[in-house]
Coordinates of C-alpha atoms in Angstrom, one line a residue:
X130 CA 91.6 31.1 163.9
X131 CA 88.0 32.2 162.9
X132 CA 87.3 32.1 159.1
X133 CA 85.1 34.4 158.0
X134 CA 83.3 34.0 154.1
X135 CA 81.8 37.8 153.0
X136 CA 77.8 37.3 152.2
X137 CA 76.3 40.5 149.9
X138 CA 73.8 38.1 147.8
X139 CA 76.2 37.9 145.5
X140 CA 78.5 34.5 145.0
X141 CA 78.5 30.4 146.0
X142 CA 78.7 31.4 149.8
X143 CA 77.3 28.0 150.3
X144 CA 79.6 25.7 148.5
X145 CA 82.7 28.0 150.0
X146 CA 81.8 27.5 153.2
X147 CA 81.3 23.7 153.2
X148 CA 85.1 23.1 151.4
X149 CA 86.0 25.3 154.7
X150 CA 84.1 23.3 156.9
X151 CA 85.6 19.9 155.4
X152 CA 89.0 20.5 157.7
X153 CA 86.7 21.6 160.7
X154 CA 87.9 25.3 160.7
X155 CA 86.0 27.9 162.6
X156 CA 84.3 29.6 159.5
X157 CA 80.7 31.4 159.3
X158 CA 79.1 33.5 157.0
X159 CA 79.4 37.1 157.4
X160 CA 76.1 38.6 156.8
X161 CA 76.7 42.0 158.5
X162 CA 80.1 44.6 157.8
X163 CA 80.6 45.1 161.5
X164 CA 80.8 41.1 162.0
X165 CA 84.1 41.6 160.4
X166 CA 86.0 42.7 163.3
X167 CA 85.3 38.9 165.2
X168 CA 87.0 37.3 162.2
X169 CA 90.7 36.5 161.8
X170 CA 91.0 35.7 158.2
X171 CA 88.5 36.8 155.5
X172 CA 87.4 35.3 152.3
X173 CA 85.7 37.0 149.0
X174 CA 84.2 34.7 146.8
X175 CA 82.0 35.9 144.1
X176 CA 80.4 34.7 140.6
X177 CA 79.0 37.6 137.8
X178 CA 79.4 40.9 137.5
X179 CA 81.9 43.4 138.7
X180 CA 79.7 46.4 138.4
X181 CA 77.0 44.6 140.5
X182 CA 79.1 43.5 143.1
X183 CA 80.5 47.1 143.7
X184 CA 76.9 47.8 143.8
X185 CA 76.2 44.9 146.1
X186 CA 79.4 45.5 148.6
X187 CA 78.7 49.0 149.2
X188 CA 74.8 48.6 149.6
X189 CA 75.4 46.1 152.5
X190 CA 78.0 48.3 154.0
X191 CA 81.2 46.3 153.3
X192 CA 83.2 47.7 150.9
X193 CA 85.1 50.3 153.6
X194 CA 84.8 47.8 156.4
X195 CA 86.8 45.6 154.0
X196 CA 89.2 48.2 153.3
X197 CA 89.4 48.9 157.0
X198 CA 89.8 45.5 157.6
X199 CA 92.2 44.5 155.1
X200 CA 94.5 47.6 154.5
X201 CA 94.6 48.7 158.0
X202 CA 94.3 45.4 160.4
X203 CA 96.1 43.7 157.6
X204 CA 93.6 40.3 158.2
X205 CA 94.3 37.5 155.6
X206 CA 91.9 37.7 152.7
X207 CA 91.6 35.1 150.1
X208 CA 89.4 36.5 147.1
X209 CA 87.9 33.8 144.7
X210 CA 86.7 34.6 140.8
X211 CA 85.2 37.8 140.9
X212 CA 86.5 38.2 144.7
X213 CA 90.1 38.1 143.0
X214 CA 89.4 40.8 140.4
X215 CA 87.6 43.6 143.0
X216 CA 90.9 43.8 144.1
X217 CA 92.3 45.6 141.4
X218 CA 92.1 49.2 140.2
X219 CA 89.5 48.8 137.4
X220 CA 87.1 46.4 135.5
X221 CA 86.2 47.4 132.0
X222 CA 83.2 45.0 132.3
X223 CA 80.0 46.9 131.9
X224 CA 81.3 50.4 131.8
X225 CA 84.6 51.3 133.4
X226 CA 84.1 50.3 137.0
X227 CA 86.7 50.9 140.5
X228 CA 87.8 47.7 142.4
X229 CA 89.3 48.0 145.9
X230 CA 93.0 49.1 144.1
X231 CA 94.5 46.7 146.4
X232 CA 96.2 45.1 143.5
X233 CA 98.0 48.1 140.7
X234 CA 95.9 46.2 137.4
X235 CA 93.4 46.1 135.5
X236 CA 90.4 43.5 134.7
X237 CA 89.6 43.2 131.2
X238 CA 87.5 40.8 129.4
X239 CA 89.6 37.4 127.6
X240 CA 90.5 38.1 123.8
X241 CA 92.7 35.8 121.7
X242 CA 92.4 33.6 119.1
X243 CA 90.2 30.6 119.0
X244 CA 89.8 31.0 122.6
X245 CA 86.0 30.7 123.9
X246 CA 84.7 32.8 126.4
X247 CA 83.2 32.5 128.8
X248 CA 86.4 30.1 129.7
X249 CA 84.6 27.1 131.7
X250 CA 85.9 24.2 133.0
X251 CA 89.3 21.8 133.8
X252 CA 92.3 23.9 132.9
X253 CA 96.4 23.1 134.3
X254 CA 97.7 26.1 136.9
X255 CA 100.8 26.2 136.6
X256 CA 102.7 27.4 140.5
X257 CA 105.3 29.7 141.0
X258 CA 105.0 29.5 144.6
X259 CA 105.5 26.3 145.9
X260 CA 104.1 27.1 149.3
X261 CA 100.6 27.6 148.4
X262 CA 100.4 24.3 145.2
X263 CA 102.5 22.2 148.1
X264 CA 100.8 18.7 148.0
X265 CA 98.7 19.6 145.1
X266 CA 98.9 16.0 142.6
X267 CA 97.5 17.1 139.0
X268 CA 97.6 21.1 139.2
X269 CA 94.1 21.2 137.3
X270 CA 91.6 23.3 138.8
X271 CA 87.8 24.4 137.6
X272 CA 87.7 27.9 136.2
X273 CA 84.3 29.9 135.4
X274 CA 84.7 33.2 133.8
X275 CA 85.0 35.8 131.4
X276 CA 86.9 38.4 132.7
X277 CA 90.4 38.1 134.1
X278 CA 93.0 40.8 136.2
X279 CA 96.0 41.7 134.3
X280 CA 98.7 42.9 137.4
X281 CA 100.8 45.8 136.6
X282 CA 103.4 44.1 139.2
X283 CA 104.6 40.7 137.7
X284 CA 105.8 39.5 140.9
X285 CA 102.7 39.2 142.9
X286 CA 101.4 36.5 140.5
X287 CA 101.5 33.1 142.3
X288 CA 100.7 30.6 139.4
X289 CA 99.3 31.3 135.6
X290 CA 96.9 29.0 132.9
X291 CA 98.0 29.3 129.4
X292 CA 94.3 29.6 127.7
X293 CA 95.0 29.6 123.8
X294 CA 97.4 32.2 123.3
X295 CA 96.7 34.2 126.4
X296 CA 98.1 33.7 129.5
X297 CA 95.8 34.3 132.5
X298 CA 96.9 35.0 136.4
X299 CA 95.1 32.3 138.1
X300 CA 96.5 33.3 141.3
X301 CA 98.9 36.1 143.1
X302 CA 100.1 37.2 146.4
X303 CA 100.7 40.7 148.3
X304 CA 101.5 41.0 151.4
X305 CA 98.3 39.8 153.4
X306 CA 96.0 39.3 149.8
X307 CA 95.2 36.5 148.0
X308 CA 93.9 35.6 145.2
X309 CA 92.6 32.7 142.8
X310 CA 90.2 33.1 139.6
X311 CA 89.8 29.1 139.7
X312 CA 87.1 28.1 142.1
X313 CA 88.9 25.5 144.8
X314 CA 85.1 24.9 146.5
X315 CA 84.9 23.4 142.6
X316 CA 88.1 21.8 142.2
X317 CA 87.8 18.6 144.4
X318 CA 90.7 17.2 146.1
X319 CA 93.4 19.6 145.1
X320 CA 91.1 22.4 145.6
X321 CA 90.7 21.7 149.3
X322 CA 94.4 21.5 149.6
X323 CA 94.8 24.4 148.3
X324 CA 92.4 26.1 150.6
X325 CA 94.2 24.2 153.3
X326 CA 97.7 25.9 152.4
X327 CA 95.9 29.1 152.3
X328 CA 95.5 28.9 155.8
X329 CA 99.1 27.6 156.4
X330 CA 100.6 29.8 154.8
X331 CA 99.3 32.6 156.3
X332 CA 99.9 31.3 160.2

């Protein structure tokens, strides 16, 4: 199985790649679209701004090639912070901006009471699929963002973090897409399990 991690200059391609590495997978860096095809499983990580990683996806000629891939083929994808929220229909960050639509939803930016944004840091995930947290010890996981995907469809979220008095979707499941907004290259031990389970759970 060949692991390929998305590069449009955007994102901790580096850091992504080495929590990959740490099981010996088969992973590179994709730096061109048509690289895509050689690849069995694809990941979309991804730090900043939606808008700008649009921009950035469909100036290096992946944003079809990952629709092609993805829709069509149906390859694995695992999308990572910003990677998790281009799936959805729309981000209101900047503007009114299209994701891929892969998941029916909306991103909008975190609002509650005494919540601070941008939400950084150590925060519990709690699972509702026990195939991708299997093995996990402590369920606390390092989040960096300010935006987060509301789903329409409540049953393709995997695992949620209470954050004040919101609730955020830390991570969901359709079909062949996945997603976290915690950042498992960040998140130590538990990360790279669940990094690890990705993979499983997807053979």
């Amino acid at each position: 199985m060949k692991i390929g991690i998305v590069n449009y200059s955007l994102g901790n391609v580096g850091s992504v790649y080495s929590a990959f590495k740490f099981y010996k997978f088969d992973v590179v860096i994709v730096n061109k679209p048509e690289n895509l095809e050689d690849v069995d499983v694809i990941v979309l990580s991804g730090v900043g701004n939606f808008k700008t990683a649009v921009s950035k996806l469909k100036q290096f000629h992946f944003w079809d090639k990952l629709n092609d891939e993805v829709i069509i083929k149906k390859k694995p994808i695992l999308g990572i912070c910003l990677g998790m929220q281009l799936f959805a229909d729309v981000s209101f960050e900047d503007g009114n901006n299209f994701g891929f639509g892969w998941i029916k939803g909306k991103v909008q930016k975190i609002k509650g009471n005494s919540i601070r944004v941008p939400h950084i840091g150590w925060d519990e995930v709690r699972p509702l699929d026990e195939k991708m947290f299997k093995g996990i010890i402590n369920n606390f996981f390092y989040f960096m963002h300010s935006y987060h995907l509301i789903p329409e469809d409540k049953n393709v979220v995997i695992a949620t973090t209470k954050y004040g008095d919101l609730e955020i979707v830390s991570a969901l499941r359709k079909d062949n897409i996945v997603g976290v907004q915690f950042h498992p290259e960040k998140s130590q031990g538990d990360g790279l399990r669940i990094i690890r389970n990705f993979l499983e759970t997807i053979n």
